[in-house]
Each structure stands twice: as structure tokens, then as C-alpha cells.
Amino acid sequence: MSRRTFDRALRALPVTQHPRIWPLYLRFARNLPLPETAIRVYRRYLKLSPENAEEYIDYLRSCGKLDEAAVRLAAVVNDESFVSKEGKSNYQLWHELCDLISQNPDKVNSLNVGAIIRGGLTRFTDQLGKLWCSLADYYIRSGHFEKVFDSYAQFEESMIAAKMETTSELGKDEEDLELRLARFEQLIARRPLLLNSVLLRQNPHNVHEWHKRVKLYEGKPRQIINTYTEAVQTVDPMKATGKPSSLWVSFAKFYEENEQLDDARTIFEKATKVNYKQVDDLAGVWCEYGEMELRHENYEQALRILRKATAIPSKKAEYFDVSEPVQNRVYKSLKVWSMLADLEESMGTFQSTKAVYDRIIDLRIATPQIIINYAMFLEEHNYFEESFKAYERGIALFRWPNVYDIWNTYLTKFIDRYGGKKLERARDLFEQALDGCPAKFAKTIYLLYAKLEEEFGLARHAMAVYERATQAVDNTERHHMFNIYIKRAAEIYGVTYTRAIYQKAIEVLPDEHSRDMCLRFADMESKLGEIDRGRAIYSYCSQICDPRMTATFWQTWKEFEIRHGNEDTIREMLRIKRSVQATYNTQVNFMSSQMMKATTNATSKNAHTHMHTNIYAPTPSVSNDESINLVSSSIELAELAKQANPDEIDIEDEDGDDEDQGPEGELQHHQVALFRREQCYRTFT
């Protein structure tokens, strides 16, 4: 309300009276909780009194609007006609601007800070030091440490250029010039080290930067040792960026490369006592310690080191218990145990190696690969039953799918070892493996099981396994499984045995694969001379073959009839084709009609749905009443199909006699086709 009163007063009074209003208006605006209103008031005020810009800039700085304050101050500095009411010179205003933008790089975004300060360097040549410092301060606060160095180097270059001009004119101060040149050269040479120092001051726990610092001292062993010493003393493992253990390892390797193994061992011993954040860091130190001894062929020493690392501590703790130091948890590190197992296999005894693997399993830190390695180790030493026990211990530890590799290896090794000598035991193992086996992994085990039965068991057992496999495998692999089943059945029992398998495959497989099975089934029957059986299969398969989408099927059937049929059978095939096409066309149109009527007439929807079910639901056997209903519905369906899309169901392959029969003859043929299809279905099933 007060702001509107002030606005009305300014509009009502002449401009000469405004100076009486503005002081009150500005004082009122400055006392408001939100600065946006005061900023708008000040902007209006400065249009009348631009000489009071400093007052506005001070207010902006007080309320934290530094970006606009910098923009206003830059405008004042660039305005040569501006006279400061506070008696400040243009340089003082420029210096304020440099301080403002260099000390607040994250809040001043509308100005090119670097360009402004560099412009001041050419404008105020007697104040280069302060301006260069302002530019460096800006780059430091912005995190552009490389530009800080560049600014420093440019400052030195400008000073050297000025000294060279003075020396050439006056012929003196050559020593000072040489001193500056030497300092500049040293600055350039120390650039990477200076940048690294800045980064380490920012984060002294940055492991990567400590490694970079060591590389900068390459060829200077004393500085390298001092750097490593400072690094391991400075870096806090709990705050470190990177792996602090890598500093200890690199420190020890430096001594190793200089053939000071005792010093390297001392470093490793100290490294094992550091309280790292992760158990893996300490495990890595122990492994590197052991590998150093291996590189120098101190095999017994390497074994002692890793045995020490895996020794049970006085106070045991769980691997992920962060409340305990890593020294109490490293005994459960699989990384250390795996290296110890490898060393024991290579240089230890059978009993010591077996004890290591048993200990890994007892600690429940084994992986499937560890189990397989243990079993293979036992097998190499001819402890076959012991190796099978190792597999069984691994199976008890893991669940699917992690246990898949163990089962697969176990079953393969068992069959290779015993063949058919322990057939019942092998069958029990396969049944255990298949109990709870996911469909994704069942195929391999079933094929292995069937192979066992084929080679050492009974053929009918093998067929039973294949039958189970077709139901248990993943849906994406079922078609392939049926193909294997059919192939093996044909080889063992003959092709006639595959008829039941084909029928089962056609029933359970998706339409795409079912069509393929039908074609193969019909081809087999035709090769056996069972022409009627083949024709019945084609007739059955036609119900899932839209002529517009499956032209290959209809062409194959047509070629079959040309080879084995006569005019009547070809005409029957063409009529079935027309009937199927009419069915698909009517189904699409009928479903569209249902969707349109569903929103307005629920009763009509139910009636149409009932009719749709009677037409399209395939039934193995049809009673007389059902046949009458089917014929009645088929007549209605044919009428709807002709009205909806008569051109779509017109088959040009028909003889001229059929074309003259008229609508009643068409309907009669349609009825005959439906009844014959039912007869074909009964013959096929």
C-alpha cells in the first residue's frame, strides 16, 4: 500500500518536487524484507539521478546481489563523465571492481573477468602488481590453477621486457636483468611441481597427486624417498582419494628396484599395520609383499608371508564389520587365500594344499571357481571320490544360478569317471541337479542326462528325459529341444515313432514354430506314402496360416496337391484357403465393430463375444447340435465377410464352374469346407 502511495505521488508531482519524495521512498524500500522491490525502485531512481549509482552499488553489495553490482560498477568505470560523490578516482573505482570480481568468481557471471583485469593492465601500467595479483586471486578462487601460473609467467615476462627496454636506453642494471631471467627460467622449469603443490595443499589426501609428485622427481632418489615418506605420513586412509595402499607398495618397489630388499621388507611390514578403510587394501599389500619374494625366488619366505596374512587373529571379526580394524578381518579375504592356494599347489605338499582349500570352504568365502579348482586338484592326484565330495560341498554352499558351473562340471566328470558302472547313482545326481533348476539352465543338464541314458541306460529312459526337457526348458529353447528330441527318436526308434512328438510339438509351440513343425510332419508323412495323413496335417495347420502372411505354407500345400492329389483335392485346398482368409478378414472387422459398440451397448458386446467364441474356438469333437450352430454361425459369417470385404475373399484360382454357382452355392461350399476340416482334424488326431 505504501509503495503504491509513493508511486502515485511521483506521478502526481512535477519532477522538480521528486527530490523530496525519493529519499523517503528509498529508505522505505531498503527496509523491505525482499530486495527485489528496492532494486526496481533504485533502477527507476537512477534514470533521474544517475550520479547516485554508488549508493545503489553499495546496496547491492550489502544484499548479496554481486553480479548486478559488478555490472553497475563496470558501467561507472567505463563512463568517463562520471564523477564520484564520494570523491573516488577512476582508478579507485577500477580497483574496487577488480576486488569484487576476483574475490567472488562464483557469484559474478555476467562479466568477462579476465578481459576486464587484463584491460586494466594496459590502462594502469603503474599498478601492474596489484592487478596481476587480482587476476591470480580470481583464477585461484575459480580453481584454474594453471592460469595462475600463466598469469605469473606473463607478469615476469612483462617485467623482463620493461627491464630490457630500460637497460638498452640507460645501459645499466644488467645484473638485475640477468637475475630476473634466471628466476623466470626457474619458474618455467618448476611449473609442474608448483601446480602439484597447489593441488596437494587443496587436498593432501589425494593419492594420485602424490604419485605424480614422485614422477616429477624422477632421477632424484633422495627427493623421491622424502616424497614417499611425506605421503605415507600425510595421507589419512579414511579420507584418501584413491588407494593409500598403493603409496606403500610403490615405496617398497622403489627400494626393490634399487636392490635394497631389507628396506623394502621394512616398508611392507609397516604397511601391513596401517588401518586402511577397506580390507582389500590390506589384502593387496600382503599379496604384493608375497609377489616381491617370489620375484627374488624366496619361495619359502613367500609362503610364510601369506600364511601369516591368513592366520586367525586373536579377535575375529566379520569381513564387512567396519567397526573392527582391517587387520582383524583380512583373514577372510579371498584374494589372499587364493594366492596362498596357488602357492601351495605349486610349492607345498598335497596335505597343506588340501588344508588351505578346506579352510576356504569352512570360512564360507569360496567361489564356484574355487570349488572347481579344488576338485580338479584332487582329481589330478587321483583322489576321485574326494573330488566328488568337494563338488558336493560346493553345491551345499551355493544356490542357482551360481551353482550351475559346479553341477555341470561335477556331472561331466562323474560320467567320464564311471560311465555306466554307477548308473543309479548318476541318475540320482541328475535328479538332484534338476530339482529346482531354472528353465534357463535346464537344457544343458537334460541333454547330458539323455546322453547318459542313450550310452549306458535304456532308450525309453532317454526318450522320457527328452520328453521332460521339452517341458522344462526356457520357452525360447523349446523349439530347438523338440528338434533334438525328434532327431534322436528317429535315429533310435525310426521315423514313425516321431508322430506323437510332432503332435505334441504342434500343440504346445507358438504358431510360428508350430507351422514349421506341421510342414516337416507333413513332409515326413508324404515320404512314407501316407498322403491322407499329410493332407490332414496341412488342413489342420491351415487354421493358423493367414494367406496374406504365410504364402510359403499355401504354396507348399499347393505343390503337395499337384504332386499327390487331383482336381477335387486341389479345389478343396483352395476352398479351405478362401475360408481361412474369410475367417481372418471377418475376425479383424468383427473385432473393430466390437470395440466401437463396447462403449455404447454392453449387451450387444456380450452377444457378439458369444458368437465370436462359437466361430473361432477349435474343438476336437463336435456334437450334432454344436455342428448346427457352427454351420448357422458360418453362414452368417460368410455373409458378413462378403459384405465387409468381398474382394478380399475372392480366390482367382477357382474353376469357372464355381463362379457360376451364385451366393447360395458359395455358402454351400463354405459349409462343406467347414465339415471337411472337422473330418480332417479327427483323422489327424
XYZ file of C-alpha atoms in Angstrom:
685
model
C 0.000 0.000 0.000
C 2.826 2.395 0.885
C 4.646 1.612 -2.392
C 1.543 2.445 -4.398
C 1.181 5.710 -2.465
C 4.781 6.640 -3.310
C 4.153 5.765 -6.967
C 1.031 7.944 -7.095
C 2.929 10.817 -5.508
C 5.714 10.588 -8.095
C 3.170 10.532 -10.902
C 1.182 13.472 -9.472
C 4.058 15.780 -8.546
C 6.243 17.621 -11.047
C 9.848 16.445 -11.498
C 11.153 19.423 -9.546
C 9.374 18.079 -6.448
C 10.648 14.487 -6.794
C 13.810 15.015 -4.703
C 11.506 15.412 -1.710
C 9.885 12.014 -2.334
C 12.819 9.817 -3.391
C 14.803 9.828 -0.088
C 11.699 8.640 1.783
C 10.859 6.107 -0.943
C 14.413 4.686 -0.965
C 14.571 4.445 2.822
C 11.238 2.605 2.776
C 12.423 0.230 0.019
C 15.716 -0.591 1.799
C 13.795 -1.671 4.904
C 11.673 -4.197 2.994
C 12.493 -7.899 3.681
C 12.896 -8.773 -0.013
C 15.469 -6.826 -2.034
C 13.697 -7.192 -5.394
C 11.353 -4.273 -4.691
C 14.206 -1.988 -3.636
C 16.218 -2.966 -6.740
C 13.348 -1.963 -9.011
C 12.889 1.295 -7.123
C 16.613 2.084 -7.404
C 16.580 1.396 -11.138
C 13.814 3.942 -11.581
C 15.644 6.385 -9.332
C 18.909 6.153 -11.313
C 17.111 7.171 -14.503
C 16.503 10.507 -12.794
C 19.764 10.723 -10.805
C 22.497 8.544 -12.412
C 25.149 10.289 -10.306
C 23.934 8.286 -7.273
C 24.993 4.952 -8.794
C 27.487 4.364 -5.955
C 24.670 4.325 -3.430
C 22.875 1.635 -5.495
C 26.098 -0.385 -5.822
C 26.644 -0.309 -2.061
C 23.088 -1.522 -1.513
C 23.540 -4.383 -3.993
C 26.721 -5.481 -2.250
C 25.005 -5.355 1.131
C 22.166 -7.651 -0.010
C 24.401 -10.103 -1.870
C 23.456 -9.159 -5.444
C 27.086 -9.085 -6.506
C 26.569 -9.855 -10.174
C 24.458 -6.753 -10.812
C 26.738 -4.731 -8.512
C 29.716 -5.697 -10.699
C 27.804 -4.806 -13.878
C 26.829 -1.377 -12.470
C 30.360 -0.733 -11.229
C 31.809 -1.680 -14.619
C 29.420 0.756 -16.290
C 30.540 3.514 -13.892
C 34.220 2.803 -14.575
C 33.702 2.931 -18.340
C 31.748 6.217 -18.085
C 34.444 8.894 -18.360
C 31.935 11.642 -17.483
C 31.005 10.027 -14.170
C 32.011 11.996 -11.078
C 32.057 10.123 -7.790
C 30.114 11.788 -4.972
C 32.453 10.064 -2.528
C 35.496 11.631 -4.177
C 36.902 8.375 -5.613
C 39.136 8.431 -8.665
C 38.569 6.276 -11.702
C 41.470 4.035 -10.632
C 39.957 3.549 -7.176
C 36.670 2.538 -8.747
C 38.555 0.182 -11.065
C 40.395 -1.318 -8.113
C 37.073 -1.878 -6.315
C 35.744 -3.611 -9.418
C 38.814 -5.869 -9.609
C 38.484 -6.821 -5.947
C 34.765 -7.506 -6.320
C 35.027 -9.748 -9.376
C 38.251 -11.523 -8.369
C 37.047 -12.411 -4.860
C 33.613 -13.656 -5.995
C 34.110 -15.700 -9.185
C 31.173 -17.967 -8.374
C 28.718 -15.063 -7.975
C 29.800 -12.772 -10.823
C 28.789 -14.420 -14.085
C 27.788 -11.594 -16.396
C 31.294 -10.150 -16.902
C 34.435 -11.453 -18.540
C 36.670 -11.099 -15.505
C 39.913 -11.991 -17.255
C 39.337 -9.477 -20.028
C 38.461 -6.691 -17.569
C 41.568 -7.159 -15.445
C 43.825 -7.515 -18.486
C 42.302 -4.307 -19.819
C 43.346 -2.622 -16.585
C 46.907 -3.906 -17.083
C 47.194 -1.864 -20.289
C 45.302 1.094 -18.847
C 47.049 1.448 -15.462
C 50.635 0.495 -16.204
C 51.876 1.893 -12.874
C 49.739 -0.574 -10.896
C 50.637 -3.831 -12.628
C 51.497 -5.700 -9.411
C 48.082 -5.226 -7.792
C 46.197 -6.053 -10.975
C 48.235 -9.219 -11.588
C 47.547 -10.271 -8.014
C 43.837 -9.673 -8.549
C 43.893 -11.827 -11.674
C 45.783 -14.580 -9.856
C 43.326 -14.382 -6.957
C 40.445 -14.789 -9.393
C 41.997 -17.865 -11.021
C 42.786 -19.435 -7.631
C 39.254 -18.938 -6.353
C 37.905 -20.337 -9.626
C 40.110 -23.430 -9.384
C 42.083 -22.569 -12.555
C 45.499 -23.124 -11.037
C 47.241 -23.475 -14.382
C 46.084 -19.985 -15.361
C 47.541 -18.657 -12.127
C 50.915 -19.850 -13.245
C 50.350 -18.432 -16.721
C 49.479 -15.040 -15.236
C 52.587 -15.134 -13.061
C 54.723 -16.034 -16.069
C 53.220 -13.208 -18.109
C 53.930 -10.808 -15.269
C 57.568 -11.892 -15.188
C 57.792 -11.560 -18.966
C 56.396 -8.027 -18.842
C 58.878 -7.085 -16.108
C 61.758 -8.557 -18.102
C 60.615 -6.681 -21.226
C 60.474 -3.444 -19.246
C 63.956 -4.074 -17.792
C 65.357 -4.807 -21.242
C 63.996 -1.523 -22.562
C 65.482 0.335 -19.580
C 68.817 -1.407 -19.980
C 69.025 -0.641 -23.702
C 68.192 3.004 -23.085
C 70.330 3.662 -19.985
C 72.903 0.873 -20.341
C 72.752 -0.292 -16.725
C 71.007 -2.764 -14.421
C 72.305 -5.729 -16.434
C 72.777 -7.771 -13.264
C 69.173 -7.223 -12.269
C 68.062 -8.285 -15.753
C 70.140 -11.472 -15.549
C 68.674 -12.217 -12.162
C 65.129 -11.826 -13.481
C 65.880 -14.020 -16.490
C 67.280 -16.755 -14.233
C 64.230 -16.513 -11.977
C 61.921 -16.751 -14.971
C 63.715 -19.838 -16.292
C 63.486 -21.484 -12.891
C 59.797 -20.628 -12.746
C 59.159 -22.315 -16.080
C 61.111 -25.406 -15.011
C 59.210 -25.667 -11.697
C 55.784 -25.196 -13.243
C 54.529 -28.846 -12.863
C 55.883 -29.046 -9.321
C 54.260 -25.757 -8.311
C 50.938 -26.851 -9.761
C 51.214 -30.162 -7.933
C 51.962 -28.334 -4.669
C 48.847 -26.215 -5.063
C 46.696 -29.306 -5.665
C 48.163 -31.107 -2.652
C 47.527 -28.080 -0.461
C 43.943 -28.219 -1.629
C 43.655 -31.963 -0.846
C 46.642 -33.518 0.925
C 44.886 -36.936 0.845
C 44.903 -37.166 -2.958
C 46.889 -40.341 -3.645
C 47.057 -39.731 -7.393
C 48.732 -36.339 -6.951
C 51.355 -37.861 -4.632
C 52.218 -40.388 -7.314
C 52.512 -37.564 -9.845
C 54.833 -35.703 -7.495
C 57.118 -38.739 -7.273
C 57.341 -38.880 -11.071
C 58.320 -35.201 -11.151
C 61.387 -36.092 -9.048
C 62.449 -38.886 -11.391
C 66.203 -39.338 -11.224
C 66.427 -37.750 -7.768
C 66.272 -40.653 -5.281
C 66.583 -38.546 -2.152
C 63.635 -36.339 -3.124
C 61.646 -39.456 -4.080
C 62.246 -41.047 -0.667
C 61.325 -37.794 1.067
C 58.161 -37.524 -1.029
C 57.068 -41.096 -0.276
C 57.811 -40.590 3.415
C 55.797 -37.378 3.495
C 52.991 -39.013 1.535
C 52.504 -42.056 3.799
C 52.661 -39.797 6.855
C 50.215 -37.229 5.447
C 47.531 -39.307 3.751
C 44.719 -40.391 6.055
C 43.382 -43.750 4.760
C 39.879 -42.847 5.901
C 39.887 -39.598 3.897
C 42.048 -40.688 0.976
C 41.082 -40.196 -2.643
C 42.363 -43.340 -4.319
C 44.070 -46.345 -2.738
C 46.508 -45.312 0.004
C 47.996 -48.815 -0.038
C 49.416 -48.067 -3.500
C 51.743 -45.462 -1.928
C 53.216 -48.074 0.414
C 53.560 -50.623 -2.390
C 55.235 -48.122 -4.722
C 57.556 -47.032 -1.908
C 58.624 -50.649 -1.309
C 59.058 -51.275 -5.048
C 61.344 -48.249 -5.278
C 63.671 -49.852 -2.744
C 63.333 -53.207 -4.537
C 64.327 -51.663 -7.865
C 67.406 -50.257 -6.195
C 68.258 -53.705 -4.759
C 67.521 -52.747 -1.159
C 65.303 -55.712 -0.229
C 65.672 -55.268 3.508
C 64.365 -51.712 3.273
C 61.542 -52.901 1.008
C 60.573 -55.566 3.572
C 60.588 -52.918 6.295
C 58.195 -50.771 4.264
C 55.880 -53.730 3.645
C 55.882 -54.659 7.343
C 54.897 -51.115 8.253
C 52.254 -51.114 5.517
C 50.567 -54.199 6.978
C 49.995 -52.344 10.256
C 48.165 -49.351 8.722
C 44.441 -49.155 9.463
C 43.047 -48.935 5.931
C 39.464 -48.159 5.126
C 38.937 -51.306 3.032
C 40.075 -54.866 3.721
C 41.037 -55.147 0.046
C 43.772 -52.521 0.564
C 45.480 -54.594 3.250
C 44.987 -57.783 1.220
C 46.677 -56.090 -1.724
C 49.671 -55.178 0.445
C 50.082 -58.776 1.631
C 49.847 -60.102 -1.928
C 52.383 -57.575 -3.228
C 54.679 -58.494 -0.352
C 54.473 -62.158 -1.330
C 54.970 -61.418 -5.037
C 58.140 -59.458 -4.264
C 59.588 -62.510 -2.549
C 58.570 -64.689 -5.488
C 60.308 -62.358 -7.921
C 63.526 -62.947 -6.000
C 62.868 -66.718 -5.735
C 62.360 -66.673 -1.977
C 59.550 -69.227 -2.181
C 59.552 -70.326 1.452
C 59.506 -66.706 2.574
C 56.532 -66.013 0.278
C 54.642 -68.949 1.789
C 55.397 -67.761 5.322
C 54.152 -64.267 4.483
C 50.819 -65.461 3.095
C 50.326 -67.969 5.912
C 50.896 -65.111 8.338
C 48.351 -62.989 6.457
C 45.689 -65.712 6.660
C 46.335 -66.635 10.282
C 43.294 -66.356 12.566
C 43.604 -63.111 14.605
C 43.174 -63.026 18.366
C 39.897 -61.184 17.862
C 37.954 -62.466 14.871
C 35.544 -60.169 13.050
C 33.258 -60.423 10.056
C 34.608 -59.243 6.720
C 32.199 -56.293 6.414
C 32.263 -55.227 10.072
C 33.584 -51.662 9.659
C 33.755 -51.176 13.418
C 36.763 -53.502 13.549
C 40.216 -52.721 12.082
C 41.068 -54.399 8.798
C 43.802 -56.474 10.491
C 41.063 -58.432 12.300
C 39.135 -59.018 9.076
C 41.793 -59.783 6.458
C 41.791 -63.492 7.363
C 38.516 -63.703 5.388
C 39.944 -62.102 2.257
C 39.563 -64.455 -0.693
C 42.276 -62.526 -2.544
C 44.958 -63.606 -0.038
C 43.598 -67.151 0.301
C 43.547 -67.623 -3.491
C 47.195 -66.624 -3.790
C 48.104 -68.917 -0.904
C 46.257 -71.802 -2.575
C 48.163 -71.209 -5.816
C 51.489 -71.179 -3.963
C 50.614 -74.326 -2.025
C 49.695 -76.139 -5.234
C 52.999 -75.096 -6.813
C 55.410 -75.460 -3.887
C 53.564 -77.025 -0.957
C 52.517 -80.584 -0.214
C 49.260 -82.311 -1.044
C 48.116 -82.158 2.568
C 48.973 -78.464 3.009
C 47.147 -77.558 -0.211
C 44.110 -79.618 0.775
C 44.107 -77.941 4.183
C 44.070 -74.494 2.543
C 41.096 -75.363 0.311
C 39.235 -76.941 3.227
C 39.833 -73.817 5.283
C 38.473 -71.605 2.481
C 35.289 -73.684 2.347
C 34.943 -73.705 6.147
C 35.199 -69.897 6.205
C 32.411 -69.809 3.579
C 34.348 -67.462 1.319
C 34.755 -69.873 -1.579
C 33.521 -69.091 -5.084
C 32.294 -71.673 -7.627
C 35.654 -71.408 -9.369
C 37.496 -72.170 -6.114
C 35.351 -75.296 -5.683
C 36.101 -76.437 -9.221
C 39.842 -75.743 -8.757
C 39.852 -77.784 -5.540
C 38.084 -80.714 -7.165
C 40.411 -80.624 -10.179
C 43.421 -80.583 -7.855
C 42.136 -83.687 -6.063
C 41.403 -85.377 -9.380
C 44.957 -84.704 -10.622
C 46.242 -86.598 -7.587
C 43.807 -89.479 -8.272
C 41.555 -88.734 -5.293
C 38.389 -89.077 -7.348
C 35.903 -89.652 -4.551
C 37.431 -86.782 -2.610
C 36.994 -84.546 -5.662
C 33.327 -85.559 -5.898
C 32.913 -84.703 -2.212
C 34.417 -81.285 -2.936
C 31.801 -80.726 -5.632
C 29.063 -81.717 -3.198
C 30.383 -79.333 -0.560
C 30.291 -76.564 -3.138
C 26.740 -77.481 -4.138
C 25.717 -77.178 -0.494
C 27.201 -73.659 -0.373
C 25.588 -72.118 -3.446
C 22.174 -71.747 -4.985
C 21.038 -71.360 -8.552
C 22.291 -69.853 -10.820
C 25.737 -69.739 -9.125
C 25.784 -73.498 -8.662
C 25.324 -74.187 -12.396
C 29.037 -74.424 -13.245
C 29.659 -76.758 -10.301
C 26.825 -79.092 -11.310
C 27.854 -79.068 -14.956
C 31.478 -79.921 -14.168
C 30.532 -82.462 -11.493
C 28.153 -84.402 -13.744
C 30.596 -84.399 -16.655
C 33.468 -85.624 -14.502
C 31.304 -88.284 -12.856
C 30.202 -89.717 -16.212
C 33.770 -89.636 -17.538
C 34.949 -91.494 -14.459
C 32.300 -94.180 -14.019
C 30.336 -94.265 -17.263
C 27.575 -96.838 -16.721
C 29.146 -98.574 -13.723
C 27.227 -96.489 -11.198
C 24.161 -95.694 -13.275
C 21.698 -95.364 -10.415
C 23.990 -93.006 -8.558
C 24.404 -90.932 -11.707
C 20.628 -90.803 -12.151
C 20.226 -89.615 -8.566
C 22.768 -86.860 -9.207
C 20.916 -85.692 -12.300
C 17.606 -85.661 -10.447
C 19.199 -83.601 -7.664
C 20.622 -81.173 -10.209
C 17.274 -80.775 -11.954
C 15.396 -80.241 -8.691
C 14.836 -76.501 -8.583
C 16.888 -75.876 -11.727
C 15.752 -72.689 -13.534
C 14.492 -73.172 -17.072
C 17.355 -71.045 -18.391
C 19.956 -73.620 -17.305
C 17.963 -76.851 -17.714
C 18.780 -77.566 -21.358
C 22.446 -78.494 -20.876
C 21.742 -80.776 -17.920
C 18.863 -82.545 -19.668
C 20.980 -83.180 -22.768
C 23.763 -84.573 -20.591
C 21.218 -86.757 -18.773
C 19.763 -88.051 -22.051
C 23.232 -88.790 -23.384
C 23.934 -90.865 -20.275
C 20.774 -92.897 -20.807
C 21.489 -93.392 -24.514
C 25.027 -94.622 -23.945
C 24.661 -96.588 -20.726
C 20.965 -96.831 -19.864
C 17.715 -97.600 -21.644
C 16.435 -95.942 -24.809
C 12.974 -95.459 -23.329
C 14.548 -93.672 -20.357
C 16.360 -91.391 -22.773
C 13.081 -90.639 -24.561
C 11.462 -89.872 -21.206
C 14.269 -87.430 -20.411
C 13.812 -85.696 -23.761
C 10.082 -85.520 -23.108
C 10.681 -83.858 -19.733
C 13.190 -81.499 -21.301
C 10.657 -80.180 -23.826
C 8.513 -79.068 -20.905
C 11.237 -77.823 -18.554
C 13.468 -75.704 -20.785
C 13.017 -71.999 -21.434
C 10.330 -71.074 -23.977
C 12.938 -69.660 -26.346
C 14.729 -73.038 -26.438
C 11.686 -75.320 -26.578
C 11.582 -75.457 -30.384
C 15.252 -76.462 -30.545
C 14.667 -79.057 -27.840
C 11.835 -80.624 -29.850
C 14.099 -80.772 -32.892
C 16.729 -82.667 -30.895
C 14.040 -84.970 -29.462
C 12.657 -85.775 -32.912
C 16.114 -86.391 -34.367
C 17.171 -88.761 -31.579
C 13.819 -90.588 -31.608
C 14.047 -91.122 -35.350
C 17.583 -92.483 -35.063
C 16.699 -94.863 -32.223
C 13.110 -95.989 -32.958
C 12.520 -94.884 -36.538
C 10.556 -92.023 -38.071
C 7.148 -93.468 -37.252
C 7.888 -93.039 -33.552
C 8.127 -89.276 -34.069
C 4.438 -88.841 -34.944
C 3.410 -88.392 -31.317
C 6.320 -85.995 -30.763
C 5.290 -83.901 -33.753
C 1.702 -83.762 -32.489
C 2.852 -82.660 -29.029
C 5.154 -80.017 -30.507
C 2.370 -78.639 -32.708
C 0.105 -78.347 -29.671
C 2.489 -76.541 -27.306
C 4.724 -74.437 -29.544
C 3.828 -70.892 -30.667
C 2.203 -70.511 -34.088
C 5.459 -69.602 -35.819
C 7.238 -72.783 -34.707
C 4.055 -74.860 -34.902
C 3.784 -74.080 -38.632
C 7.354 -75.247 -39.134
C 6.601 -78.489 -37.299
C 3.481 -79.075 -39.384
C 5.382 -78.660 -42.632
C 8.089 -81.073 -41.500
C 5.484 -83.533 -40.202
C 3.530 -83.433 -43.475
C 6.711 -83.831 -45.493
C 7.650 -86.899 -43.444
C 4.223 -88.461 -43.953
C 4.346 -87.859 -47.695
C 7.777 -89.513 -47.882
C 6.303 -92.501 -46.062
C 3.491 -92.642 -48.621
C 0.857 -91.548 -46.096
C -0.739 -88.980 -48.417
C -4.027 -88.736 -46.500
C -2.163 -88.133 -43.255
C -0.097 -85.420 -44.887
C -3.214 -83.766 -46.323
C -4.879 -83.858 -42.894
C -1.850 -82.151 -41.349
C -1.899 -79.414 -43.992
C -5.627 -78.936 -43.388
C -5.104 -78.665 -39.647
C -2.187 -76.244 -39.992
C -4.153 -74.039 -42.396
C -6.217 -72.699 -39.481
C -3.186 -70.788 -38.142
C -1.921 -69.614 -41.544
C -3.251 -66.295 -42.760
C -2.835 -66.423 -46.583
C -1.665 -62.820 -46.589
C 1.159 -63.517 -44.114
C 2.109 -67.162 -44.770
C 2.229 -67.512 -48.543
C 5.011 -70.096 -48.250
C 2.757 -72.563 -46.440
C -0.001 -72.319 -49.031
C 2.458 -72.664 -51.877
C 3.926 -75.782 -50.228
C 0.458 -77.309 -49.802
C -0.415 -76.455 -53.396
C 2.744 -78.182 -54.653
C 1.876 -81.181 -52.469
C -1.586 -81.458 -54.045
C -0.181 -81.069 -57.550
C 2.182 -83.987 -56.906
C -0.137 -86.265 -54.958
C -3.695 -85.028 -55.386
C -6.292 -84.491 -58.086
C -8.669 -81.795 -59.212
C -11.012 -82.366 -56.275
C -8.280 -82.169 -53.660
C -6.821 -79.003 -55.203
C -10.296 -77.435 -55.286
C -10.784 -78.432 -51.652
C -7.455 -76.848 -50.719
C -8.456 -73.613 -52.474
C -11.818 -73.576 -50.709
C -10.129 -74.027 -47.328
C -7.784 -71.211 -48.222
C -10.746 -68.961 -49.020
C -12.486 -69.996 -45.832
C -9.408 -69.245 -43.691
C -8.912 -65.895 -45.377
C -12.564 -65.036 -44.810
C -12.166 -66.034 -41.178
C -9.200 -63.742 -40.660
C -10.863 -60.858 -42.515
C -14.096 -61.239 -40.575
C -12.206 -61.548 -37.310
C -10.472 -58.212 -37.873
C -13.665 -56.451 -38.965
C -15.692 -58.055 -36.222
C -13.219 -57.055 -33.503
C -13.267 -53.462 -34.780
C -17.048 -53.478 -34.665
C -16.965 -54.829 -31.109
C -14.644 -52.074 -29.965
C -16.936 -49.418 -31.437
C -20.065 -50.882 -29.864
C -18.490 -51.608 -26.483
C -18.754 -48.005 -25.329
C -22.467 -47.724 -26.134
C -24.074 -51.159 -25.808
C -22.753 -53.689 -23.284
C -25.485 -56.203 -24.091
C -24.611 -56.208 -27.774
C -20.975 -56.678 -26.849
C -21.750 -59.833 -24.858
C -23.816 -61.278 -27.715
C -21.073 -60.676 -30.288
C -18.458 -62.121 -27.972
C -20.513 -65.302 -27.599
C -20.847 -65.603 -31.373
C -17.092 -64.979 -31.772
C -16.334 -67.815 -29.352
C -18.586 -70.250 -31.235
C -16.913 -69.447 -34.536
C -13.252 -69.471 -33.620
C -12.832 -71.825 -30.701
C -11.297 -75.063 -32.092
C -12.827 -78.237 -30.675
C -11.550 -81.793 -31.131
C -15.075 -83.197 -31.451
C -18.373 -81.519 -32.399
C -21.827 -82.820 -31.462
C -24.801 -82.558 -33.831
C -26.265 -79.543 -32.031
C -22.918 -77.847 -32.000
C -22.443 -78.628 -35.713
C -25.806 -76.989 -36.497
C -24.784 -73.924 -34.502
C -21.417 -73.908 -36.238
C -22.999 -74.082 -39.705
C -25.527 -71.381 -38.792
C -22.780 -69.120 -37.485
C -20.629 -69.922 -40.520
C -23.427 -68.857 -42.881
C -23.784 -65.589 -41.022
C -20.001 -65.212 -41.008
C -19.791 -65.727 -44.791
C -22.493 -63.084 -45.322
C -20.653 -60.620 -43.091
C -17.359 -61.377 -44.834
C -18.848 -60.793 -48.301
C -20.432 -57.522 -47.182
C -17.311 -56.311 -45.380
C -14.685 -57.131 -47.990
C -15.873 -59.212 -50.948
C -12.715 -58.607 -52.987
C -10.509 -59.866 -50.157
C -12.010 -63.363 -50.201
C -12.262 -63.757 -53.965
C -9.853 -66.566 -54.947
C -8.893 -66.397 -58.612
C -7.618 -69.987 -58.610
C -11.195 -71.362 -58.592
C -12.624 -73.089 -61.666
C -15.236 -71.376 -63.788
C -17.910 -73.790 -62.564
C -17.684 -72.387 -59.055
C -18.006 -68.806 -60.197
C -21.449 -69.534 -61.699
C -22.917 -71.038 -58.586
C -24.125 -67.762 -57.104
C -24.340 -66.770 -53.407
C -26.219 -69.914 -52.372
C -23.610 -72.155 -53.992
C -20.846 -70.209 -52.300
C -22.455 -70.733 -48.907
C -22.930 -74.432 -49.565
C -19.269 -74.835 -50.469
C -18.339 -72.914 -47.343
C -20.387 -75.343 -45.228
C -18.796 -78.329 -46.926
C -15.333 -76.891 -46.300
C -16.038 -76.478 -42.618
C -17.353 -80.060 -42.265
C -14.398 -81.472 -44.179
C -11.998 -79.551 -41.989
C -13.627 -81.164 -38.969
C -13.216 -84.585 -40.579
C -9.538 -83.856 -41.345
C -8.988 -82.803 -37.756
C -10.485 -86.080 -36.478
C -8.301 -88.066 -38.912
C -5.190 -86.185 -37.782
C -5.865 -86.546 -34.063
